[in-house]
Coordinates of C-alpha atoms and ligand atoms in Angstrom, one line a residue:
X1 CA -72.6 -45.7 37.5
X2 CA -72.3 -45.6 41.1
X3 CA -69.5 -47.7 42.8
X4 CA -70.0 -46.5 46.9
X5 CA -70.7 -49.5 48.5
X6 CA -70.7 -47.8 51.5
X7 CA -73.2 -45.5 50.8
X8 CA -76.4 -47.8 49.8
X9 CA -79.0 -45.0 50.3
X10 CA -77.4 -42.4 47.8
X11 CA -76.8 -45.2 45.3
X12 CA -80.0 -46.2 45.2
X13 CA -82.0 -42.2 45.2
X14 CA -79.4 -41.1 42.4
X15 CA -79.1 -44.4 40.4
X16 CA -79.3 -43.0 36.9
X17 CA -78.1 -39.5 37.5
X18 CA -75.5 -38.2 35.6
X19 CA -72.5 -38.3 38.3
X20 CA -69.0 -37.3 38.9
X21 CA -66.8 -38.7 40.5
X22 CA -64.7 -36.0 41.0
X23 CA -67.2 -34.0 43.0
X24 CA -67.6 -36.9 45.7
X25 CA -63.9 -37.0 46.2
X26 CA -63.5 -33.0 46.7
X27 CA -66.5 -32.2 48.3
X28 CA -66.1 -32.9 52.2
X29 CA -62.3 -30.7 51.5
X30 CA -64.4 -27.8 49.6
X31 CA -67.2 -27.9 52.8
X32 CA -64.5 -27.5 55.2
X33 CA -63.2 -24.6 53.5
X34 CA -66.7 -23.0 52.9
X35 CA -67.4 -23.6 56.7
X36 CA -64.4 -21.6 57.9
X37 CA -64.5 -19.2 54.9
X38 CA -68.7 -18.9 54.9
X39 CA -70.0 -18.1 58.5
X40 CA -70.8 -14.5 58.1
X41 CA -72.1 -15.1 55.1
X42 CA -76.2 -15.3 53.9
X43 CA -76.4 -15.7 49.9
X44 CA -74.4 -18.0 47.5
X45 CA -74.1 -17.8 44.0
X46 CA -72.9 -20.9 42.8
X47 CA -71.4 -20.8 39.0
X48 CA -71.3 -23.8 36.6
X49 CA -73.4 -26.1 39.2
X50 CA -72.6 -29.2 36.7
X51 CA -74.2 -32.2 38.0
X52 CA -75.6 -30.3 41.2
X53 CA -73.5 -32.6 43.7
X54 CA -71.5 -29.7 45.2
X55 CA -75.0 -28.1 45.8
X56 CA -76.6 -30.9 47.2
X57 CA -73.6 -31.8 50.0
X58 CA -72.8 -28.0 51.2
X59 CA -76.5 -26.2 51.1
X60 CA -78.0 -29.0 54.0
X61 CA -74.2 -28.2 55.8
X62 CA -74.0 -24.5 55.4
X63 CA -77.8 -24.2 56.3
X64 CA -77.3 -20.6 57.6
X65 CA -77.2 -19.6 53.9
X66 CA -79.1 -19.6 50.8
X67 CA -77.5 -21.6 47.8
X68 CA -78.2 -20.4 44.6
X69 CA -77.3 -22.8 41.7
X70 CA -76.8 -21.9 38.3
X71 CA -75.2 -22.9 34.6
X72 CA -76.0 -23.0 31.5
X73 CA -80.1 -24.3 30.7
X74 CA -78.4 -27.6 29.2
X75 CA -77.5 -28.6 32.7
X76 CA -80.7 -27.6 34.2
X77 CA -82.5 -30.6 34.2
X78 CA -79.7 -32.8 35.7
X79 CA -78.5 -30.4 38.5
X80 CA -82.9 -30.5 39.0
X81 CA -82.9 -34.2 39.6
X82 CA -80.1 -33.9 41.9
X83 CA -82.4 -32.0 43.7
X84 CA -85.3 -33.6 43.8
X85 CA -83.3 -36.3 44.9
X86 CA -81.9 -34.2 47.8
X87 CA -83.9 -31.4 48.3
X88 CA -83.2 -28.5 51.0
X89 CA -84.8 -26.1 52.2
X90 CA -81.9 -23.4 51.6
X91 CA -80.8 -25.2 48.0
X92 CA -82.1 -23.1 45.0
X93 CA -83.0 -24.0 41.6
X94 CA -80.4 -23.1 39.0
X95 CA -80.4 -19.7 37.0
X96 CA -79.3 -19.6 33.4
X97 CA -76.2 -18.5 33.8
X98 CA -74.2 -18.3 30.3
X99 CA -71.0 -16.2 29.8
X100 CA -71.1 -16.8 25.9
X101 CA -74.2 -14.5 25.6
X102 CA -73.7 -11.5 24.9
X103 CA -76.0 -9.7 26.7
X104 CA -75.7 -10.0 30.6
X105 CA -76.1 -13.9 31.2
X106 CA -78.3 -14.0 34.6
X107 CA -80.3 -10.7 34.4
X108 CA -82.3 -12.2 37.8
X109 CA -79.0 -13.4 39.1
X110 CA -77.3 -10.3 38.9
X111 CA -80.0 -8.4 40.6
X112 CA -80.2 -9.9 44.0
X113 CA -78.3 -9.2 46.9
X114 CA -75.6 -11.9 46.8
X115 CA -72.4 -11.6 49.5
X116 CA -70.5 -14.3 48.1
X117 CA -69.6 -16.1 44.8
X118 CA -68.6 -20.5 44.1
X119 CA -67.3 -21.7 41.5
X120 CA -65.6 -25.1 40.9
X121 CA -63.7 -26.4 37.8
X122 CA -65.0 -24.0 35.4
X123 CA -62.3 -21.4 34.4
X124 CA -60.2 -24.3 33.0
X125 CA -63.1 -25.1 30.9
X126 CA -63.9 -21.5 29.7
X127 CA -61.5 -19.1 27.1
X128 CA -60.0 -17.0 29.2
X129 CA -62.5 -13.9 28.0
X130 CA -64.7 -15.6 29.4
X131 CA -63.1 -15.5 32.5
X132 CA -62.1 -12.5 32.6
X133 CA -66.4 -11.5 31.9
X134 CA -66.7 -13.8 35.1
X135 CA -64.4 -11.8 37.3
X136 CA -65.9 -8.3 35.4
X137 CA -69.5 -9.5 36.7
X138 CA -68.6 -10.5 40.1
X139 CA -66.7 -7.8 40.9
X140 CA -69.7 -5.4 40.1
X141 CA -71.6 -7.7 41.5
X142 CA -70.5 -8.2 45.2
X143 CA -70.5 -5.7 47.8
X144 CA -67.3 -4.7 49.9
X145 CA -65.9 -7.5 51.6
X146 CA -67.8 -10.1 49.4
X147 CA -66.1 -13.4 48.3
X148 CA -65.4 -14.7 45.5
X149 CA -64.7 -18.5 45.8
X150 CA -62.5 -20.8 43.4
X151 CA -61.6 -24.6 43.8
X152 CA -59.6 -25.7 40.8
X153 CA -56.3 -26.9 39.3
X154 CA -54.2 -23.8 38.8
X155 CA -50.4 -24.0 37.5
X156 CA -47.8 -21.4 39.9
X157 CA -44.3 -19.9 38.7
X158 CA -45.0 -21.3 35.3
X159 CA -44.9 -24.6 36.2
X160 CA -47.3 -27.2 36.3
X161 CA -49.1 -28.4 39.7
X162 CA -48.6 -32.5 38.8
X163 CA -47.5 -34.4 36.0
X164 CA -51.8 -35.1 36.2
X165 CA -52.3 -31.7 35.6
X166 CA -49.7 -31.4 32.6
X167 CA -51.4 -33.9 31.3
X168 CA -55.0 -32.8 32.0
X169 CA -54.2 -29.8 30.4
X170 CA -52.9 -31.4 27.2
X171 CA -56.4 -32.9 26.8
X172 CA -57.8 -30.1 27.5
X173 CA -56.1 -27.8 24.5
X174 CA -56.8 -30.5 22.2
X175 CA -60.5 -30.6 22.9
X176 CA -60.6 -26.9 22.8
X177 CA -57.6 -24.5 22.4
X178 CA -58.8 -22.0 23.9
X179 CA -59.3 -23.5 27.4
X180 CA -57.0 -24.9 30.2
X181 CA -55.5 -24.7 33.9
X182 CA -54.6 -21.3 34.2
X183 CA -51.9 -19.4 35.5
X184 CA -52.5 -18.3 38.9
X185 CA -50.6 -15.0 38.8
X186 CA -52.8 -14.1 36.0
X187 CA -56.0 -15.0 38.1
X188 CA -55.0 -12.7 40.5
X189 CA -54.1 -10.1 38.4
X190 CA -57.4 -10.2 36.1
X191 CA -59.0 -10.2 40.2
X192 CA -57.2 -6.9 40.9
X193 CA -58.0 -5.3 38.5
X194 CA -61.9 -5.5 39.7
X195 CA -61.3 -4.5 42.7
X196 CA -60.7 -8.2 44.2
X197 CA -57.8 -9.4 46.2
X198 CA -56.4 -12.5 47.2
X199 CA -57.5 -13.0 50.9
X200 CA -56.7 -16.6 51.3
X201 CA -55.2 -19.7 49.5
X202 CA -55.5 -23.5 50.2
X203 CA -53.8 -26.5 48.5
X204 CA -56.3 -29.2 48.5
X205 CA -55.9 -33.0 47.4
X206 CA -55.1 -34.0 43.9
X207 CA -53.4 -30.9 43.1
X208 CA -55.9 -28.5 43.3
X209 CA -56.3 -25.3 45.1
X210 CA -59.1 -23.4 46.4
X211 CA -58.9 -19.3 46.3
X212 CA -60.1 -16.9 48.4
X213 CA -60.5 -13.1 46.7
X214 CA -62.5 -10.3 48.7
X215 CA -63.6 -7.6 47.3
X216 CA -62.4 -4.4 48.5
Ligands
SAM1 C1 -66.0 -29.2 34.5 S1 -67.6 -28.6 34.8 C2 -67.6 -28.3 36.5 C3 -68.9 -28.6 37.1 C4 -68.9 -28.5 38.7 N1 -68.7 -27.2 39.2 C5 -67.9 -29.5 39.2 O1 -67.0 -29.1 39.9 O2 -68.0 -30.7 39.0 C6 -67.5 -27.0 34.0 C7 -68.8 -26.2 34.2 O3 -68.6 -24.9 33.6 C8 -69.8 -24.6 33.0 N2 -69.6 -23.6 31.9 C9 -68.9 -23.8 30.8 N3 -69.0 -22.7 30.0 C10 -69.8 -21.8 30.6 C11 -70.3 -20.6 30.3 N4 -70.0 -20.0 29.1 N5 -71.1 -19.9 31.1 C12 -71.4 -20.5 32.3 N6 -71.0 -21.7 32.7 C13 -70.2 -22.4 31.9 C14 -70.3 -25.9 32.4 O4 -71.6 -25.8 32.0 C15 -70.0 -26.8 33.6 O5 -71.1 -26.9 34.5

């Protein structure tokens, strides 16, 4: 499952683990983001932790803040073995955190004091009511000045990012029509209107971009 030669230690601890490979090749570009974009901050929720690699690389390098992982239970027990694999002091076991429910989906979560928000690759997976419950919750959520993070592939003036991404999102529809890469200016638009702006906006590699809102 593993093919990191280079890194005999991790193979062998995580040997087994459900893995992406995706999250090893973005996450030393997300961490230098979050370093820059995260030093006045103290609490992290992350959303839709998936395996738990993002958790396990930033929390031990951001270890002036707490990160708090969460998804839906079905991932639970993998983004746990990523932990006990690589545990940290700061790293937090994940919260149910499902938008689907109709109820509020992290009671806990939504109760403690959190100043900033992750997520990474999930509002190309979810309808687009469901992101628009995401940007309702943490907009309530956050207090002023709090961030709201987002690393994905996003398509600008209509167009697509890549020929990659048009194809990505083909395969996404077909899976399931009612996701795919979203339109940018309708991120920021959904953003506005709970009281988020667009503070900052980085292309990273492979097409994808990370965004910066702040609550205002
Ligand atoms: C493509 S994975 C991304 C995982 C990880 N953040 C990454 O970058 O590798 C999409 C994530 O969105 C989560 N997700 C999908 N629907 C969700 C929902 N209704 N509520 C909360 N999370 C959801 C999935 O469980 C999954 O962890």
């Amino acid at each position: 499952m593993l093919n990191r030669s280079s890194d005999n230690k991790q193979s062998t601890l995580t040997a087994g683990l459900p893995f992406s490979q995706a999250c090893e090749n973005n996450k030393q570009p997300i961490l230098e983001v979050l370093e820059q974009e995260l030093q006045d901050f103290t609490h992290v929720l992350e959303v839709g932790s998936g395996t738990g690699q993002h958790s396990i690389y930033f929390a031990p390098r951001l270890a002036h803040l707490i990160w708090q992982t969460s998804d839906v239970f079905a991932y639970h027990a993998t983004i746990n073995a990523w932990h006990a694999a690589y545990p940290a002091a700061n790293l937090y076991a994940p919260l149910t955190f499902d938008l689907s429910c109709d109820s509020v989906p992290m009671n806990k979560a939504v109760a403690a004091p959190y100043d900033a928000v992750f997520t990474a690759n999930t509002l190309h997976i979810m309808s687009w009511s469901l992101v628009s419950k995401l940007f309702e919750l943490v907009g309530d959520m956050l207090p002023l000045n709090g961030k709201f993070i987002i690393y994905g592939p996003f398509n600008e003036n209509g167009c697509y990012s890549s020929e990659s991404n048009r194809q990505f999102d083909h395969s996404l529809r077909q899976r399931d029509s009612n996701s795919g890469i979203r339109h940018l200016e309708d991120v920021i638009a959904l953003a506005n209107t709970h009281k988020l702006k667009l503070s900052d906006k980085y292309a990273m590699p492979a097409n994808n971009q990370l965004l910066v809102f702040e609550k205002y």
